[in-house]
Tab-separated table of C-alpha atoms in Angstrom:
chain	number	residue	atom	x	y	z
A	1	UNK	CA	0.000	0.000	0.000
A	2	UNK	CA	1.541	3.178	-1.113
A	3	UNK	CA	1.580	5.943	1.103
A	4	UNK	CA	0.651	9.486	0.125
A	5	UNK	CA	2.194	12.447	0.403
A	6	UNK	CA	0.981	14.058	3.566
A	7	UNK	CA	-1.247	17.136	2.419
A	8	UNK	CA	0.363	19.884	4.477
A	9	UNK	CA	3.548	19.067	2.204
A	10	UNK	CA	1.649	18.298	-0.747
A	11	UNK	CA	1.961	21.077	-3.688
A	12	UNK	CA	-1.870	19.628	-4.429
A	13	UNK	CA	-2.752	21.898	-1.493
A	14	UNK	CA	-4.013	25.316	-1.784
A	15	UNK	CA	-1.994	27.586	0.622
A	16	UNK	CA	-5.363	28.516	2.126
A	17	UNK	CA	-5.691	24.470	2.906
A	18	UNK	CA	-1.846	24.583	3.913
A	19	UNK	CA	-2.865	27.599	6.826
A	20	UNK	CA	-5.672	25.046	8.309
A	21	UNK	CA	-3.386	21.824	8.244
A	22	UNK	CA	-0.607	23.681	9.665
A	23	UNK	CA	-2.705	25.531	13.022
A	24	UNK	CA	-3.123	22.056	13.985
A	25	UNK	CA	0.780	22.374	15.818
A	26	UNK	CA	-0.489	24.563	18.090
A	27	UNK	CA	-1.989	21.568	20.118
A	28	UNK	CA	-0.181	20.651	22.765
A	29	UNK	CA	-0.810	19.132	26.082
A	30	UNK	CA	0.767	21.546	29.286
A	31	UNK	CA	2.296	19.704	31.668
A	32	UNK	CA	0.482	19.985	34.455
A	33	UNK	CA	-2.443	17.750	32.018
A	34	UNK	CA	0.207	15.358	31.667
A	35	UNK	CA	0.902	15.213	35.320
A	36	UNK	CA	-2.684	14.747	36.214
A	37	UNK	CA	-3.166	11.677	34.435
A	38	UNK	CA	-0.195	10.168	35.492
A	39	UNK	CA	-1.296	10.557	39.451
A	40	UNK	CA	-4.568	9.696	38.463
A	41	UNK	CA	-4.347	6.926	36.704
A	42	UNK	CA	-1.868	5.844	39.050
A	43	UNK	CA	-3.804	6.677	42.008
A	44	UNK	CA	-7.053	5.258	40.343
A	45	UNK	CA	-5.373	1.264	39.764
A	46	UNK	CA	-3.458	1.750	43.033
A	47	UNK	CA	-0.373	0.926	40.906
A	48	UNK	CA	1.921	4.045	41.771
A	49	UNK	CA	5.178	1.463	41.606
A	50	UNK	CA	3.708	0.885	38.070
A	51	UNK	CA	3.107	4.107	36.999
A	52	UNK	CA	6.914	4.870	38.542
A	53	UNK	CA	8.271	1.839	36.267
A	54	UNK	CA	6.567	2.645	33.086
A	55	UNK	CA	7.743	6.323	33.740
A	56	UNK	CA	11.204	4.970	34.074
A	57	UNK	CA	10.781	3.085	31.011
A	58	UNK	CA	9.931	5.348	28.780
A	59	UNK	CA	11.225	8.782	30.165
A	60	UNK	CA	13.966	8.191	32.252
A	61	UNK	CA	14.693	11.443	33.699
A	62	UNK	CA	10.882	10.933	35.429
A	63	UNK	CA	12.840	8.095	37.592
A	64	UNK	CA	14.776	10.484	39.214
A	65	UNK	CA	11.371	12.307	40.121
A	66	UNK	CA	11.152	9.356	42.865
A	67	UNK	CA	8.034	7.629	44.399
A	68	UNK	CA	7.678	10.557	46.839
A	69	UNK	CA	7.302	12.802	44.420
A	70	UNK	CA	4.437	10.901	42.078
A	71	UNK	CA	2.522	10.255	45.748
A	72	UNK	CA	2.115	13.836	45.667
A	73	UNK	CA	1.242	14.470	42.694
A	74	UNK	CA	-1.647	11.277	42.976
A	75	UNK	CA	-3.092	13.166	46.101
A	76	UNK	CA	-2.965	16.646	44.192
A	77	UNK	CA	-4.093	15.341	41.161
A	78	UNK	CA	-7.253	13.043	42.708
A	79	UNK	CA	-8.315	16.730	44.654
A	80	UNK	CA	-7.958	18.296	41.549
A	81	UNK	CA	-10.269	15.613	39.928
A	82	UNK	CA	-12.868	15.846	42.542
A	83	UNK	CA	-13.099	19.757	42.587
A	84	UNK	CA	-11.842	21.514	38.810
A	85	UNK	CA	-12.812	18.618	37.146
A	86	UNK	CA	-16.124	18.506	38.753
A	87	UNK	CA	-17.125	21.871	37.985
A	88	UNK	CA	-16.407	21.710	34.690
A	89	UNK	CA	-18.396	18.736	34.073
A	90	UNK	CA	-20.935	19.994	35.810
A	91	UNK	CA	-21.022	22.959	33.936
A	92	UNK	CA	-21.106	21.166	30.894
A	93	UNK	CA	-23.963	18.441	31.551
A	94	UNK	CA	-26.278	21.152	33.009
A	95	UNK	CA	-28.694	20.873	30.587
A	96	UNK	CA	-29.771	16.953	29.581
A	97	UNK	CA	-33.547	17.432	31.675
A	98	UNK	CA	-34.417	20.466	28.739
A	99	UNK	CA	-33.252	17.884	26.002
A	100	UNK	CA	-36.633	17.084	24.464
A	101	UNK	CA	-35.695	15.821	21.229
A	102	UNK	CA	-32.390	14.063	19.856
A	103	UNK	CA	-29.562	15.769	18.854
A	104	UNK	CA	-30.048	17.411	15.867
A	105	UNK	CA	-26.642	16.128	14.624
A	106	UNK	CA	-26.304	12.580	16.665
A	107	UNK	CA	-22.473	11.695	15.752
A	108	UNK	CA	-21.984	8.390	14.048
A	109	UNK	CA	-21.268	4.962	15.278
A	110	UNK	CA	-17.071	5.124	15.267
A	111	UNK	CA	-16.905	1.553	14.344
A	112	UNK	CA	-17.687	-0.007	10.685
A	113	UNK	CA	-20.171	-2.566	12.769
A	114	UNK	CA	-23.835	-2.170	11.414
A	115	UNK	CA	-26.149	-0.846	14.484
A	116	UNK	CA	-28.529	-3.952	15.073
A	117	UNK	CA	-32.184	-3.146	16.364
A	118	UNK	CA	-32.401	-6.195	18.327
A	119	UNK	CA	-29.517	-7.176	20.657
A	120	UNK	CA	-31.053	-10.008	22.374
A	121	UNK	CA	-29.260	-13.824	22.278
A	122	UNK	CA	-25.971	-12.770	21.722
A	123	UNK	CA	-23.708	-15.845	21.531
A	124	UNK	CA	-21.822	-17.046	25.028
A	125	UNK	CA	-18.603	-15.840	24.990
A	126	UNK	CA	-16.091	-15.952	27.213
A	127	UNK	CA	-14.068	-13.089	27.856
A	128	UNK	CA	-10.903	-12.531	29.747
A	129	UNK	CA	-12.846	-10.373	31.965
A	130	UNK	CA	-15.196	-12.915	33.234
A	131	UNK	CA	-12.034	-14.833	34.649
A	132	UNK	CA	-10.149	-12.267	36.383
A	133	UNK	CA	-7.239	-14.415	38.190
A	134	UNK	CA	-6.665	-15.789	34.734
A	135	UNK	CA	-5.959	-13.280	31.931
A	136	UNK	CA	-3.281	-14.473	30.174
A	137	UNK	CA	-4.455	-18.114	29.095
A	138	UNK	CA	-8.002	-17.872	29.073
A	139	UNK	CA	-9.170	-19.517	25.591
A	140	UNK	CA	-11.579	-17.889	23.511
A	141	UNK	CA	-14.790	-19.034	21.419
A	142	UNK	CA	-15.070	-16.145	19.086
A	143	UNK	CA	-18.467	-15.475	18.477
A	144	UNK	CA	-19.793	-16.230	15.345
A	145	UNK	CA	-20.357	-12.388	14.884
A	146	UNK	CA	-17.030	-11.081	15.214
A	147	UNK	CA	-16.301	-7.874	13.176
A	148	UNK	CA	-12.848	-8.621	12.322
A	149	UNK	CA	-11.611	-12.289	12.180
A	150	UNK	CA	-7.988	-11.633	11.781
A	151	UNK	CA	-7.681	-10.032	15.096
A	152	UNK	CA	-5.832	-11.408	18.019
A	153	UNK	CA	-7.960	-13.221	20.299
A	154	UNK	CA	-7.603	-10.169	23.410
A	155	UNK	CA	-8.249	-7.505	19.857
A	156	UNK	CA	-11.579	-9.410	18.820
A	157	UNK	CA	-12.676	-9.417	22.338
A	158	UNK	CA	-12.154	-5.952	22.884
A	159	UNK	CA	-13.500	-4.666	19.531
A	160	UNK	CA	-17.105	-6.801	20.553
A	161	UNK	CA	-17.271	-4.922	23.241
A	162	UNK	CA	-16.602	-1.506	21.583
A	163	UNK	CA	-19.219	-2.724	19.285
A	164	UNK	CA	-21.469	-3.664	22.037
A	165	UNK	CA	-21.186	-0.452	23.973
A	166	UNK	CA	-21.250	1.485	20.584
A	167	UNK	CA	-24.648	0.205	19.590
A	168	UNK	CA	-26.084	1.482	23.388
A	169	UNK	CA	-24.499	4.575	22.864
A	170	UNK	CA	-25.839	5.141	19.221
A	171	UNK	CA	-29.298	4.598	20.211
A	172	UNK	CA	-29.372	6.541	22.817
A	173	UNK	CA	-27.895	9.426	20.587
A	174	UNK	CA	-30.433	8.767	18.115
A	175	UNK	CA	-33.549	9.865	20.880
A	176	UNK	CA	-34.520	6.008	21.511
A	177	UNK	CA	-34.024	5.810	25.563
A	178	UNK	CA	-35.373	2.700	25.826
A	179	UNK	CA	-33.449	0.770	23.387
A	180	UNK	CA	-29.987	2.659	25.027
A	181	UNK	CA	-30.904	0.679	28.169
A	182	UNK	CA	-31.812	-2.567	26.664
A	183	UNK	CA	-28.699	-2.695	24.967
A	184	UNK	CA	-26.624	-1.131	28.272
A	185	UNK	CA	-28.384	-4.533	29.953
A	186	UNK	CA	-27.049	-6.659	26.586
A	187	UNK	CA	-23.604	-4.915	27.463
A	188	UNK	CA	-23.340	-5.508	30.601
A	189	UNK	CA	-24.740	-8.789	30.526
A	190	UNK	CA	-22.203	-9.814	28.057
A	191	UNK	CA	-19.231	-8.571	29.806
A	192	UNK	CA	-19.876	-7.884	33.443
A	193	UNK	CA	-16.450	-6.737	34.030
A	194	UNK	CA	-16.245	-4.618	30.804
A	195	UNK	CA	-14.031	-1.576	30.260
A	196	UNK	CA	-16.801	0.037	29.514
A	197	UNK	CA	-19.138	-0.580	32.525
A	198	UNK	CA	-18.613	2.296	34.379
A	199	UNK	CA	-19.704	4.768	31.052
A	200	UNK	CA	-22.515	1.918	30.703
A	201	UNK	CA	-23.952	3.322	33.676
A	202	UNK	CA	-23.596	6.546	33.037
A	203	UNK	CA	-25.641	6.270	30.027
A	204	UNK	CA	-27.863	4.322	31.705
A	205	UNK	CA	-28.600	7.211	33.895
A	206	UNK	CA	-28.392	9.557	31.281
A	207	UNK	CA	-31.154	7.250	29.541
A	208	UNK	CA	-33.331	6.964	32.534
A	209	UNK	CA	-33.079	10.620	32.867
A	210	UNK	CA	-34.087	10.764	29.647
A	211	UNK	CA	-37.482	8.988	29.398
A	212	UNK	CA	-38.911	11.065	32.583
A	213	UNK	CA	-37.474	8.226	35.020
A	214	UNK	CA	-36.223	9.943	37.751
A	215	UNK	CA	-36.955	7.679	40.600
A	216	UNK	CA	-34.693	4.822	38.643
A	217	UNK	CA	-32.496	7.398	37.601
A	218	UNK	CA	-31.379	8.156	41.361
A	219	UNK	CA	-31.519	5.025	42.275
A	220	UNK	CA	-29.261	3.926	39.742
A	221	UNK	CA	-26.784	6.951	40.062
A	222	UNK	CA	-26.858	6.470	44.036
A	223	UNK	CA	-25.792	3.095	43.617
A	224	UNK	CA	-22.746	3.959	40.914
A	225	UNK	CA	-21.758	6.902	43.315
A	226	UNK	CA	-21.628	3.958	46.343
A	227	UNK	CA	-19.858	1.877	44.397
A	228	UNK	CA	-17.355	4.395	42.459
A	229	UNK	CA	-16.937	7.376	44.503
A	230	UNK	CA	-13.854	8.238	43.572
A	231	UNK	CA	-14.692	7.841	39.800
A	232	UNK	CA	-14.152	10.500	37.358
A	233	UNK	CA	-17.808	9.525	36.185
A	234	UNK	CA	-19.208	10.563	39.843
A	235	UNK	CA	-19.497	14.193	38.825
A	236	UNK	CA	-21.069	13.452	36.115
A	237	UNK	CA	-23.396	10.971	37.837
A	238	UNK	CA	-24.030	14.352	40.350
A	239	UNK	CA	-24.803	16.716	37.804
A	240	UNK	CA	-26.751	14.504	35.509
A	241	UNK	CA	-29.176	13.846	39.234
A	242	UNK	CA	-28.674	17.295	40.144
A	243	UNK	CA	-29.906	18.929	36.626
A	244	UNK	CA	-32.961	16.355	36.998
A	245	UNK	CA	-33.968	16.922	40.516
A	246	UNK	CA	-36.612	19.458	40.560
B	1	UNK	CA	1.422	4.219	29.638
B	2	UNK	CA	0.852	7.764	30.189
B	3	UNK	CA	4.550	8.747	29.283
B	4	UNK	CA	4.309	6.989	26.236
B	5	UNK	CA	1.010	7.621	24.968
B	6	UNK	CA	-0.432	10.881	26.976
B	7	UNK	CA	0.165	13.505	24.166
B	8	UNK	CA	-0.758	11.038	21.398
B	9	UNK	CA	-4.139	10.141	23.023
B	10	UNK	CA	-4.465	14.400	23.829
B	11	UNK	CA	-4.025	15.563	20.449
B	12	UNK	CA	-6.308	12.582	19.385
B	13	UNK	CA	-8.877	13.787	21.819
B	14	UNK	CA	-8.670	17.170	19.910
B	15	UNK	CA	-8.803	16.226	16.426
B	16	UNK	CA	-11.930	13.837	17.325
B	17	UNK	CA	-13.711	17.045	18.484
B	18	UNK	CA	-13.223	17.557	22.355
B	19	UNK	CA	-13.252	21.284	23.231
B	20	UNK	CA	-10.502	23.021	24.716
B	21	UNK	CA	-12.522	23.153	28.112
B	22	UNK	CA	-12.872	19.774	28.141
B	23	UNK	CA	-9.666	18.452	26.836
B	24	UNK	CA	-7.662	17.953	30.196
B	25	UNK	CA	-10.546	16.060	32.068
B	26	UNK	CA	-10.875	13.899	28.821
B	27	UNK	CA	-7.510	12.646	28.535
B	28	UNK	CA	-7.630	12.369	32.391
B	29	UNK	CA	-10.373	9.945	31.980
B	30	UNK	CA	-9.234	7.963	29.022
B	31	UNK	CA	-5.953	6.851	31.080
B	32	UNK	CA	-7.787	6.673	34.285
B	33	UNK	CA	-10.215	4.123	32.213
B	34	UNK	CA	-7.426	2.460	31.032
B	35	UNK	CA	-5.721	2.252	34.328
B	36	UNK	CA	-8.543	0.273	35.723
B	37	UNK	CA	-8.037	-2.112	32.886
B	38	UNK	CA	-3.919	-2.636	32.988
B	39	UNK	CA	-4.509	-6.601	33.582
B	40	UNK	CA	-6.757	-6.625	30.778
B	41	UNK	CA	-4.681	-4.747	28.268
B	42	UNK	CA	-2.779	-7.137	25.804
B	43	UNK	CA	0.615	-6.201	26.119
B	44	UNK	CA	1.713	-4.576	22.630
B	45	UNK	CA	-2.039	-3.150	22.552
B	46	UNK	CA	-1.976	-0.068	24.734
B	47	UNK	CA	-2.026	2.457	22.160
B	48	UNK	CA	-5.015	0.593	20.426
B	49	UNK	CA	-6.746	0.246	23.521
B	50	UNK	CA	-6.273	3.731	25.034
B	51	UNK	CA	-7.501	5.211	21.303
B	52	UNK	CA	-10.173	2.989	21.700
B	53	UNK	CA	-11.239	4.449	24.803
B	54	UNK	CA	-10.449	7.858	23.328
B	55	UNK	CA	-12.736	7.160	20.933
B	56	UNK	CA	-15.226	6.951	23.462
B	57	UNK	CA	-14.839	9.343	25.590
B	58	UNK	CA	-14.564	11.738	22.424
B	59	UNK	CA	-17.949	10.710	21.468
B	60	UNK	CA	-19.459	11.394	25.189
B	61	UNK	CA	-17.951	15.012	24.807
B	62	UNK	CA	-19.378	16.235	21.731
B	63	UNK	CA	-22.913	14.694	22.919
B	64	UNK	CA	-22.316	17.271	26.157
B	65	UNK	CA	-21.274	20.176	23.625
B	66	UNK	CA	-24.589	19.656	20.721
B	67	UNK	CA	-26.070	19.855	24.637
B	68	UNK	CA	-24.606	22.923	25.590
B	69	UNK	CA	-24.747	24.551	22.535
B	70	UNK	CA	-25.979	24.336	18.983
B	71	UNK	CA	-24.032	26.589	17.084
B	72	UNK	CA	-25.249	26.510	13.057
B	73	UNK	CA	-21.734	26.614	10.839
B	74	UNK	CA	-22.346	29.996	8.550
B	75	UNK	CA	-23.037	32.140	12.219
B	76	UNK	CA	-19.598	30.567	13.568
B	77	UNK	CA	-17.689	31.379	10.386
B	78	UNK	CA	-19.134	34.901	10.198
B	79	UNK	CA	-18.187	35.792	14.030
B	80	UNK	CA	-15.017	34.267	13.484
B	81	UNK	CA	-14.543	36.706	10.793
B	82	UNK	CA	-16.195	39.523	12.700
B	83	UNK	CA	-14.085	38.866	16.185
B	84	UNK	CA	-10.507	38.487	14.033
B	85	UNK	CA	-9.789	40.649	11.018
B	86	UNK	CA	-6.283	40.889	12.534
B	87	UNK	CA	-3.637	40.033	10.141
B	88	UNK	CA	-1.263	39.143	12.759
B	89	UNK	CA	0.282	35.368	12.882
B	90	UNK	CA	-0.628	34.389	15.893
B	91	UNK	CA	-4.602	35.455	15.357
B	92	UNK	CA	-4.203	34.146	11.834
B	93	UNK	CA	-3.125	30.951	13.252
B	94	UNK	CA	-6.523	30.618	15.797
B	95	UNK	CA	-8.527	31.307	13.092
B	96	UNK	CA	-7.239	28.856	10.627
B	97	UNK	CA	-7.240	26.508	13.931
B	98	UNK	CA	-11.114	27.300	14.736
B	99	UNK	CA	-11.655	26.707	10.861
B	100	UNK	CA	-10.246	23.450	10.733
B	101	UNK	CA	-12.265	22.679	14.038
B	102	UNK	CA	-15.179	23.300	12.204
B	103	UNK	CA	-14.156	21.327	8.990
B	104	UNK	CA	-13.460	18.359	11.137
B	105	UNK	CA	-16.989	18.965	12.945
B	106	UNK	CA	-18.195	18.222	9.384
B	107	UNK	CA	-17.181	15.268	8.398
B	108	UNK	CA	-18.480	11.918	9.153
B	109	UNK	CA	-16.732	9.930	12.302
B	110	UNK	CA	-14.854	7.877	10.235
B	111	UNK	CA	-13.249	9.992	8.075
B	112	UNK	CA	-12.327	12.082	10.643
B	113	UNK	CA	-10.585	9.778	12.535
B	114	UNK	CA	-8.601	8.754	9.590
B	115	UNK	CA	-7.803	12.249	8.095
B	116	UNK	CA	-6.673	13.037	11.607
B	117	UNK	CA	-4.669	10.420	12.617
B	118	UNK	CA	-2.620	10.761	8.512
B	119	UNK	CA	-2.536	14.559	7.899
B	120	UNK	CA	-2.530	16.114	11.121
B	121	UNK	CA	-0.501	13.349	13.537
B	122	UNK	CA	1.559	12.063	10.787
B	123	UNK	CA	0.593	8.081	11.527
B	124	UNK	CA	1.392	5.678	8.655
B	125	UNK	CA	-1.186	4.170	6.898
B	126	UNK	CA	-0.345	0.447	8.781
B	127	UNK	CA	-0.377	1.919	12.111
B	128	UNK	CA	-3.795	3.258	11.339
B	129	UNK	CA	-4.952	0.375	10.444
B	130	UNK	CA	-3.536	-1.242	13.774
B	131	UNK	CA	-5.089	1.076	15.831
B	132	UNK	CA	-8.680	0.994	14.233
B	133	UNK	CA	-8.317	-2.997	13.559
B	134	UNK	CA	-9.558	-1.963	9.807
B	135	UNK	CA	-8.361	-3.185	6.571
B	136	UNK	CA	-5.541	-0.611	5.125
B	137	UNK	CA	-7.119	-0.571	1.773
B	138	UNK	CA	-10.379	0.615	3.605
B	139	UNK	CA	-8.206	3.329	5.910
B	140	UNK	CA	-6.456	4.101	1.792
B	141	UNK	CA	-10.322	4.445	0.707
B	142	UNK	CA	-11.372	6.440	3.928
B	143	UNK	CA	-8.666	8.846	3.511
B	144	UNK	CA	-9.795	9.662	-0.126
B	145	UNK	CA	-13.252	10.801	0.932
B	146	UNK	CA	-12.049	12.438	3.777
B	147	UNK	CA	-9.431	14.454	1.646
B	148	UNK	CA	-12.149	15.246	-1.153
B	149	UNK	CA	-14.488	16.742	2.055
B	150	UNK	CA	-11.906	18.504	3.097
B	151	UNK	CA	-10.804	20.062	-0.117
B	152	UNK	CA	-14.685	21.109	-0.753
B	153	UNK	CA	-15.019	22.737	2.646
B	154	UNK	CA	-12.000	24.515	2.801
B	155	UNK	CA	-12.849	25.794	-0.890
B	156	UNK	CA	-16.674	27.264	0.670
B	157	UNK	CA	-14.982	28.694	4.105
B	158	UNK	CA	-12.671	30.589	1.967
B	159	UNK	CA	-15.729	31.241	-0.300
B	160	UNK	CA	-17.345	32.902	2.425
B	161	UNK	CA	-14.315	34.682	4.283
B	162	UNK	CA	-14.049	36.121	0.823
B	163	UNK	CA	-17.476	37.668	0.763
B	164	UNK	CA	-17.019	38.717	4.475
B	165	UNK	CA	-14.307	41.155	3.206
């Protein structure tokens, strides 16, 4: 497969085209961004001695930054979370209770995986997940579905379950509530220790929200915030309850 | 993970449409996300999975924007042109940077991801195909469509910045 030319160096481009292609350097992460996912996801997994050897790894002058130093930075960046990070969510999900009708531009399914309208009797599969103690030999059936046959057995797995989540998120982007939450229960069904069960129950609040259910709503988001207080999702959770409390 | 992969998965988070107000707390959550998942993660796979969860998270994001606000294209291209006639570099440079934010806003999913992760972050058509487990002669096709969309909005946004002057 050739490869060509990147556009920005391209003399096909119009120097107009050239101006857009080029702004795109301006992105770049500060470090303090940088730092706060490092402390939280080390804080998060409880893995700071990972965190430390991966920095090592990779960037060896973060080594000589020490364990001391990344403890701090997991307690300053897991405040930071649970205040800045909060209000900014917040002040971004205010709104979902006035939501009345769908998007009016609902963004696409990111996988090439039709959108099925019926999710029920997927095959039995079993997943890493399931078998927790046991990652690294677990044998696969592939289900008969899989979107990609070629993939590696931990790939295929994974790319189900995007395509599984995926299809809960797209219909609840396309205004159908209900179907959102019978495919969050498919999901989570299908892999109760999924990557994505945490979001799953977001949108399953988001969903409840949605259809006028604010009893299950609470109940549901209560239980997440029990379970996952410390989750970047809680503030979410809060506003989403917050915005529909009356 | 983070080291390797946190300004990657950022800039990622950008080109798939995450706001600037947003963009910190996003990335925080795609490698807090993954973190929870480290025994899980097929060694060799990071990358893969964390754009995966990008992916995600990206999608969540714009969902809270259309929320927040609807903003119809023509009004944000006229204010743009309003708010900075300034012929200086650095304004120049926003600009063109909003503009492509808004050409990217325009294309479908897919082809964004694609003309993103080629023109802008300078990935080879293989690892591409790696990342999105897709066929390279289907990221060769996607990148076609996406460049044709992008060559006939950039043609109508200078169109119009034209006529605004």
């Amino acid at each position: 497969m050739s490869e060509p030319p990147r556009l920005l160096g391209d003399p096909s481009a119009t120097p107009f085209e050239r101006d857009l292609l080029a702004s795109w350097d301006t992105e770049q992460p500060s470090a303090s961004a940088r730092a706060r996912a490092l402390a939280v996801a080390g804080a998060a997994a409880g893995t700071l001695a990972a965190a430390a050897g991966t920095a090592a790894g990779t960037a060896p002058k973060a080594a000589a930054a020490g364990a001391g130093a990344l403890t701090k930075w997991a307690v300053v960046g897991a405040v930071i979370a649970s205040t800045v990070g909060a209000g900014v969510v917040v002040a971004l999900t205010r709104a979902p209770q006035s939501e009345t009708a769908a998007p009016a531009k609902a963004p696409a399914t990111t996988l090439a995986v039709p959108v099925v309208s019926t999710p029920i009797a997927e095959p039995p599969t079993v997943s890493p997940a399931d078998l927790p103690t046991a990652p690294a030999s677990v044998s696969i059936t592939p289900a008969p579905s899989t979107p990609r046959a070629r993939a590696s057995a931990g790939e295929s797995t994974l790319s189900e379950e995007i395509a599984s989540f995926d299809r809960a998120r797209a219909a609840f982007d396309a205004g159908s509530a209900d179907q959102a939450i019978a495919l969050v229960d498919a999901y989570e069904k299908r892999f109760p220790s999924g990557t994505f069960i945490q979001e799953a129950e977001v949108l399953r609040v988001e969903a409840l929200t949605r259809k006028g259910d604010r009893d299950g709503a609470h109940r549901v988001g209560q239980r997440f915030l029990a379970a996952h207080p410390t989750s970047p999702h809680a503030a979410r959770i809060r506003a989403i309850l917050h915005a529909s409390t009356p | 993970m983070v080291d390797g992969h946190f300004d990657f998965i950022w800039r990622s988070l950008r080109g798939l449409g995450v706001p600037s107000a947003m963009i910190d707390d996003a990335a925080q959550q795609v490698f807090w996300t993954a973190s929870q998942k480290l025994d899980t993660i097929v060694v060799g796979s990071e990358r893969s999975f964390l754009f995966a969860t990008a992916r995600g998270v990206a999608a969540n994001a714009r969902r809270s924007r259309l929320r927040s606000r609807e903003l119809p294209d023509e009004e944000a291209v006229a204010s743009y042109a309003d708010h900075s006639p300034d012929p200086e570099q650095v304004a120049a440079s926003r600009q063109a940077r909003r503009l492509l934010d808004r050409i990217l806003d325009g294309l479908p999913e897919e082809l964004r991801e694609v003309f993103v992760l080629y023109e802008l972050e300078g990935q080879t058509m293989a690892e591409i195909a790696t990342l999105l487990a897709t066929p390279t002669g289907t990221i060769a096709s996607r990148l076609r469509r996406a460049r044709e969309e992008f060559h006939t909005a950039a043609r109508r946004h200078q169109a119009n910045r034209g006529n605004e002057t």
